[in-house]
Amino acid sequence: MWWSDGAADAREPDTTMWRILLADDHGMYRKGLHLALQRAFPDADVMIADSLPSMMSIVEQNPNLDLVVIDLHMPQRIPVESLSDLSASYRNIHMVALSASESAADILECLACGFHGYISKLQTDEEIIAGIEDVLAGKIYVTPRLAVTNGLTSWRELVKAAEPPRSQLVCLTARQRDVLALLAQGKSNKEIARALAIAESTVKIHAAAVIRVLGATNRASAALYAQQWLEKKH
């Protein structure tokens, strides 16, 4: 499944040399999560930032980062425009929001901005690491407990409002649907081009068309639509 159910099952430590940035202005929490990340990813390069300016400085100096975990309040709520700009400017970096907020609106807002995950600060270290592992594996992660908190029967209802009319999906060409399915897997343009044996420039054209036809705001929200479509097919 493209989505994760957030279960904190037993996992072997990941030895991949990930490049991770943790941005949080709460000292004790930042130190605790930093240690948890170092234990879970012993070979990773885990950097820290204690403010939005320091985070942006590190991102600009390290555009090859694999993951940025961002506290949405540093110290005030980061504007939606800034989240969208960050995601759009660094498309190759997986972005995960970290917040004490358990509002469905906040979750959808971050996903619509192109983020790859939303993690609650009330989760255990094990649950947070499991979610981060899913994001690094190319999935979109939302802790299921947030759905329960908001009175929903399933966390999938958090994205139900983002589902496009079936008529819009039907309007896609066969090749555009191929591209959309791979977008749902978190594939980059280069990976999609390789899988479909087409030029990367052609992939960009198809992806742009998919986003336009679906009325999506970006690749991540188009991928949300794709998951709904794929689930209905099976």
PDB file of C-alpha atoms in Angstrom, residues 12-191:
ATOM      1  CA  GLU A  12      15.576  -3.846  11.520  1.00  0.00           C
ATOM      2  CA  PRO A  13      17.635  -0.623  11.722  1.00  0.00           C
ATOM      3  CA  ASP A  14      18.054   1.034   8.340  1.00  0.00           C
ATOM      4  CA  THR A  15      21.717   1.307   7.377  1.00  0.00           C
ATOM      5  CA  THR A  16      21.160   3.579   4.394  1.00  0.00           C
ATOM      6  CA  MET A  17      23.244   6.749   4.406  1.00  0.00           C
ATOM      7  CA  TRP A  18      20.282   9.101   4.601  1.00  0.00           C
ATOM      8  CA  ARG A  19      20.718  12.869   4.900  1.00  0.00           C
ATOM      9  CA  ILE A  20      18.101  14.114   7.370  1.00  0.00           C
ATOM     10  CA  LEU A  21      17.376  17.570   8.788  1.00  0.00           C
ATOM     11  CA  LEU A  22      15.303  17.971  11.952  1.00  0.00           C
ATOM     12  CA  ALA A  23      13.983  21.510  12.482  1.00  0.00           C
ATOM     13  CA  ASP A  24      12.362  22.227  15.850  1.00  0.00           C
ATOM     14  CA  ASP A  25      12.765  25.144  18.229  1.00  0.00           C
ATOM     15  CA  HIS A  26      11.829  23.146  21.342  1.00  0.00           C
ATOM     16  CA  GLY A  27      15.208  22.141  22.779  1.00  0.00           C
ATOM     17  CA  MET A  28      14.255  19.100  24.841  1.00  0.00           C
ATOM     18  CA  TYR A  29      11.974  17.646  22.198  1.00  0.00           C
ATOM     19  CA  ARG A  30      14.524  18.301  19.451  1.00  0.00           C
ATOM     20  CA  LYS A  31      17.287  16.578  21.397  1.00  0.00           C
ATOM     21  CA  GLY A  32      15.097  13.577  22.171  1.00  0.00           C
ATOM     22  CA  LEU A  33      13.962  13.082  18.583  1.00  0.00           C
ATOM     23  CA  HIS A  34      17.499  13.680  17.339  1.00  0.00           C
ATOM     24  CA  LEU A  35      18.743  10.814  19.511  1.00  0.00           C
ATOM     25  CA  ALA A  36      15.879   8.604  18.325  1.00  0.00           C
ATOM     26  CA  LEU A  37      16.785   9.320  14.688  1.00  0.00           C
ATOM     27  CA  GLN A  38      20.446   8.552  15.325  1.00  0.00           C
ATOM     28  CA  ARG A  39      19.533   5.236  16.941  1.00  0.00           C
ATOM     29  CA  ALA A  40      17.141   4.287  14.138  1.00  0.00           C
ATOM     30  CA  PHE A  41      19.473   5.391  11.317  1.00  0.00           C
ATOM     31  CA  PRO A  42      22.997   4.882  12.709  1.00  0.00           C
ATOM     32  CA  ASP A  43      24.689   5.577   9.375  1.00  0.00           C
ATOM     33  CA  ALA A  44      22.611   8.639   8.546  1.00  0.00           C
ATOM     34  CA  ASP A  45      23.807  12.233   8.609  1.00  0.00           C
ATOM     35  CA  VAL A  46      21.247  13.825  10.949  1.00  0.00           C
ATOM     36  CA  MET A  47      21.425  17.624  11.114  1.00  0.00           C
ATOM     37  CA  ILE A  48      19.428  19.937  13.364  1.00  0.00           C
ATOM     38  CA  ALA A  49      18.029  23.473  13.140  1.00  0.00           C
ATOM     39  CA  ASP A  50      16.395  25.467  15.929  1.00  0.00           C
ATOM     40  CA  SER A  51      14.668  28.137  13.823  1.00  0.00           C
ATOM     41  CA  LEU A  52      13.160  28.680  10.399  1.00  0.00           C
ATOM     42  CA  PRO A  53      16.095  30.848   9.190  1.00  0.00           C
ATOM     43  CA  SER A  54      18.657  28.246  10.297  1.00  0.00           C
ATOM     44  CA  MET A  55      16.609  25.506   8.650  1.00  0.00           C
ATOM     45  CA  MET A  56      16.475  27.403   5.352  1.00  0.00           C
ATOM     46  CA  SER A  57      20.219  28.070   5.528  1.00  0.00           C
ATOM     47  CA  ILE A  58      20.965  24.357   5.942  1.00  0.00           C
ATOM     48  CA  VAL A  59      18.544  23.374   3.163  1.00  0.00           C
ATOM     49  CA  GLU A  60      20.085  25.900   0.777  1.00  0.00           C
ATOM     50  CA  GLN A  61      23.573  24.605   1.564  1.00  0.00           C
ATOM     51  CA  ASN A  62      22.480  20.953   1.327  1.00  0.00           C
ATOM     52  CA  PRO A  63      20.034  20.588  -1.606  1.00  0.00           C
ATOM     53  CA  ASN A  64      20.800  16.852  -1.666  1.00  0.00           C
ATOM     54  CA  LEU A  65      18.975  16.247   1.623  1.00  0.00           C
ATOM     55  CA  ASP A  66      16.691  13.205   1.629  1.00  0.00           C
ATOM     56  CA  LEU A  67      14.304  14.342   4.352  1.00  0.00           C
ATOM     57  CA  VAL A  68      13.364  17.469   6.286  1.00  0.00           C
ATOM     58  CA  VAL A  69      11.195  17.092   9.401  1.00  0.00           C
ATOM     59  CA  ILE A  70       9.696  20.499  10.199  1.00  0.00           C
ATOM     60  CA  ASP A  71       7.986  21.698  13.364  1.00  0.00           C
ATOM     61  CA  LEU A  72       5.102  23.799  12.016  1.00  0.00           C
ATOM     62  CA  HIS A  73       5.441  26.279  14.900  1.00  0.00           C
ATOM     63  CA  MET A  74       8.951  27.796  15.073  1.00  0.00           C
ATOM     64  CA  PRO A  75       7.958  29.666  17.207  1.00  0.00           C
ATOM     65  CA  GLN A  76       4.825  30.799  15.342  1.00  0.00           C
ATOM     66  CA  ARG A  77       2.812  28.911  12.732  1.00  0.00           C
ATOM     67  CA  ILE A  78       4.748  28.792   9.455  1.00  0.00           C
ATOM     68  CA  PRO A  79       2.624  30.458   6.723  1.00  0.00           C
ATOM     69  CA  VAL A  80       1.047  28.158   4.152  1.00  0.00           C
ATOM     70  CA  GLU A  81       2.753  30.118   1.388  1.00  0.00           C
ATOM     71  CA  SER A  82       6.165  29.351   2.906  1.00  0.00           C
ATOM     72  CA  LEU A  83       5.359  25.620   3.109  1.00  0.00           C
ATOM     73  CA  SER A  84       4.269  25.572  -0.530  1.00  0.00           C
ATOM     74  CA  ASP A  85       7.336  27.513  -1.661  1.00  0.00           C
ATOM     75  CA  LEU A  86       9.641  25.186   0.275  1.00  0.00           C
ATOM     76  CA  SER A  87       8.086  22.065  -1.225  1.00  0.00           C
ATOM     77  CA  ALA A  88       8.077  23.505  -4.748  1.00  0.00           C
ATOM     78  CA  SER A  89      11.680  24.718  -4.522  1.00  0.00           C
ATOM     79  CA  TYR A  90      13.083  21.400  -3.292  1.00  0.00           C
ATOM     80  CA  ARG A  91      11.013  18.724  -5.019  1.00  0.00           C
ATOM     81  CA  ASN A  92      13.644  16.034  -4.489  1.00  0.00           C
ATOM     82  CA  ILE A  93      13.515  16.404  -0.688  1.00  0.00           C
ATOM     83  CA  HIS A  94      10.853  14.554   1.276  1.00  0.00           C
ATOM     84  CA  MET A  95       9.082  17.026   3.578  1.00  0.00           C
ATOM     85  CA  VAL A  96       7.353  15.923   6.788  1.00  0.00           C
ATOM     86  CA  ALA A  97       5.358  18.219   9.063  1.00  0.00           C
ATOM     87  CA  LEU A  98       5.741  17.781  12.815  1.00  0.00           C
ATOM     88  CA  SER A  99       3.091  19.317  15.036  1.00  0.00           C
ATOM     89  CA  ALA A 100       1.139  19.039  18.266  1.00  0.00           C
ATOM     90  CA  SER A 101      -1.953  20.019  16.285  1.00  0.00           C
ATOM     91  CA  GLU A 102      -4.365  17.200  15.487  1.00  0.00           C
ATOM     92  CA  SER A 103      -6.580  19.204  13.161  1.00  0.00           C
ATOM     93  CA  ALA A 104      -7.728  17.491   9.966  1.00  0.00           C
ATOM     94  CA  ALA A 105      -7.548  20.889   8.250  1.00  0.00           C
ATOM     95  CA  ASP A 106      -3.857  21.225   9.174  1.00  0.00           C
ATOM     96  CA  ILE A 107      -3.117  17.756   7.815  1.00  0.00           C
ATOM     97  CA  LEU A 108      -4.841  18.374   4.495  1.00  0.00           C
ATOM     98  CA  GLU A 109      -3.213  21.798   4.246  1.00  0.00           C
ATOM     99  CA  CYS A 110       0.274  20.307   4.560  1.00  0.00           C
ATOM    100  CA  LEU A 111      -0.444  17.507   2.075  1.00  0.00           C
ATOM    101  CA  ALA A 112      -1.880  20.036  -0.382  1.00  0.00           C
ATOM    102  CA  CYS A 113       1.346  22.045  -0.017  1.00  0.00           C
ATOM    103  CA  GLY A 114       3.272  19.026  -1.298  1.00  0.00           C
ATOM    104  CA  PHE A 115       4.408  17.518   1.993  1.00  0.00           C
ATOM    105  CA  HIS A 116       4.954  13.768   2.172  1.00  0.00           C
ATOM    106  CA  GLY A 117       3.828  13.227   5.741  1.00  0.00           C
ATOM    107  CA  TYR A 118       2.244  14.616   8.894  1.00  0.00           C
ATOM    108  CA  ILE A 119       3.427  13.406  12.290  1.00  0.00           C
ATOM    109  CA  SER A 120       1.938  14.216  15.687  1.00  0.00           C
ATOM    110  CA  LYS A 121       4.296  15.172  18.514  1.00  0.00           C
ATOM    111  CA  LEU A 122       2.121  13.023  20.762  1.00  0.00           C
ATOM    112  CA  GLN A 123       3.252   9.854  18.985  1.00  0.00           C
ATOM    113  CA  THR A 124       5.899   7.598  20.499  1.00  0.00           C
ATOM    114  CA  ASP A 125       9.459   7.613  19.146  1.00  0.00           C
ATOM    115  CA  GLU A 126       8.795   4.193  17.606  1.00  0.00           C
ATOM    116  CA  GLU A 127       5.692   5.439  15.783  1.00  0.00           C
ATOM    117  CA  ILE A 128       7.503   8.532  14.520  1.00  0.00           C
ATOM    118  CA  ILE A 129      10.437   6.472  13.230  1.00  0.00           C
ATOM    119  CA  ALA A 130       8.031   4.055  11.518  1.00  0.00           C
ATOM    120  CA  GLY A 131       6.364   7.007   9.785  1.00  0.00           C
ATOM    121  CA  ILE A 132       9.701   8.462   8.694  1.00  0.00           C
ATOM    122  CA  GLU A 133      10.763   5.076   7.318  1.00  0.00           C
ATOM    123  CA  ASP A 134       7.580   4.994   5.250  1.00  0.00           C
ATOM    124  CA  VAL A 135       8.223   8.468   3.853  1.00  0.00           C
ATOM    125  CA  LEU A 136      11.826   7.579   2.976  1.00  0.00           C
ATOM    126  CA  ALA A 137      10.416   4.514   1.192  1.00  0.00           C
ATOM    127  CA  GLY A 138       8.351   6.808  -1.038  1.00  0.00           C
ATOM    128  CA  LYS A 139       5.015   6.616   0.787  1.00  0.00           C
ATOM    129  CA  ILE A 140       2.747   9.320   2.160  1.00  0.00           C
ATOM    130  CA  TYR A 141       2.335   9.024   5.929  1.00  0.00           C
ATOM    131  CA  VAL A 142      -0.389  10.324   8.195  1.00  0.00           C
ATOM    132  CA  THR A 143      -0.715   8.901  11.676  1.00  0.00           C
ATOM    133  CA  PRO A 144      -4.090   7.111  11.885  1.00  0.00           C
ATOM    134  CA  ARG A 145      -4.658   8.362  15.435  1.00  0.00           C
ATOM    135  CA  LEU A 146      -5.291  11.836  14.033  1.00  0.00           C
ATOM    136  CA  ALA A 147      -8.288  10.493  12.127  1.00  0.00           C
ATOM    137  CA  VAL A 148      -9.695   8.962  15.297  1.00  0.00           C
ATOM    138  CA  THR A 149      -9.110  12.218  17.187  1.00  0.00           C
ATOM    139  CA  ASN A 150     -11.161  14.049  14.578  1.00  0.00           C
ATOM    140  CA  GLY A 151     -14.070  11.628  14.925  1.00  0.00           C
ATOM    141  CA  LEU A 152     -13.499   9.859  11.608  1.00  0.00           C
ATOM    142  CA  THR A 153     -13.990   6.149  11.106  1.00  0.00           C
ATOM    143  CA  SER A 154     -10.785   5.856   9.083  1.00  0.00           C
ATOM    144  CA  TRP A 155      -7.720   7.998   8.464  1.00  0.00           C
ATOM    145  CA  ARG A 156      -8.479   7.637   4.733  1.00  0.00           C
ATOM    146  CA  GLU A 157     -11.396   9.986   5.291  1.00  0.00           C
ATOM    147  CA  LEU A 158      -8.827  12.726   5.856  1.00  0.00           C
ATOM    148  CA  VAL A 159      -8.127  12.731   2.133  1.00  0.00           C
ATOM    149  CA  LYS A 160     -11.596  11.808   0.917  1.00  0.00           C
ATOM    150  CA  ALA A 161     -12.400  15.474   0.340  1.00  0.00           C
ATOM    151  CA  ALA A 162      -9.465  15.645  -2.054  1.00  0.00           C
ATOM    152  CA  GLU A 163     -10.857  12.917  -4.317  1.00  0.00           C
ATOM    153  CA  PRO A 164     -11.607  14.240  -7.821  1.00  0.00           C
ATOM    154  CA  PRO A 165     -14.799  13.385  -9.729  1.00  0.00           C
ATOM    155  CA  ARG A 166     -14.457  10.142 -11.669  1.00  0.00           C
ATOM    156  CA  SER A 167     -15.110  12.074 -14.872  1.00  0.00           C
ATOM    157  CA  GLN A 168     -11.807  13.923 -14.398  1.00  0.00           C
ATOM    158  CA  LEU A 169      -9.849  10.665 -14.156  1.00  0.00           C
ATOM    159  CA  VAL A 170     -11.560   9.357 -17.270  1.00  0.00           C
ATOM    160  CA  CYS A 171     -10.345  12.452 -19.131  1.00  0.00           C
ATOM    161  CA  LEU A 172      -6.733  11.330 -18.692  1.00  0.00           C
ATOM    162  CA  THR A 173      -5.047   9.569 -21.579  1.00  0.00           C
ATOM    163  CA  ALA A 174      -3.646   6.052 -21.113  1.00  0.00           C
ATOM    164  CA  ARG A 175      -0.110   7.433 -20.865  1.00  0.00           C
ATOM    165  CA  GLN A 176      -1.184  10.102 -18.354  1.00  0.00           C
ATOM    166  CA  ARG A 177      -2.755   7.384 -16.201  1.00  0.00           C
ATOM    167  CA  ASP A 178       0.539   5.461 -16.373  1.00  0.00           C
ATOM    168  CA  VAL A 179       2.366   8.552 -15.144  1.00  0.00           C
ATOM    169  CA  LEU A 180      -0.237   9.155 -12.425  1.00  0.00           C
ATOM    170  CA  ALA A 181       0.121   5.586 -11.122  1.00  0.00           C
ATOM    171  CA  LEU A 182       3.880   6.044 -10.802  1.00  0.00           C
ATOM    172  CA  LEU A 183       3.427   9.437  -9.147  1.00  0.00           C
ATOM    173  CA  ALA A 184       1.370   7.608  -6.521  1.00  0.00           C
ATOM    174  CA  GLN A 185       4.428   5.481  -5.787  1.00  0.00           C
ATOM    175  CA  GLY A 186       6.517   8.576  -5.117  1.00  0.00           C
ATOM    176  CA  LYS A 187       8.609   8.151  -8.278  1.00  0.00           C
ATOM    177  CA  SER A 188      10.699  11.028  -9.582  1.00  0.00           C
ATOM    178  CA  ASN A 189      10.504  12.226 -13.201  1.00  0.00           C
ATOM    179  CA  LYS A 190      13.715  10.356 -13.989  1.00  0.00           C
ATOM    180  CA  GLU A 191      12.388   7.118 -12.473  1.00  0.00           C
TER     181      GLU A 191
END
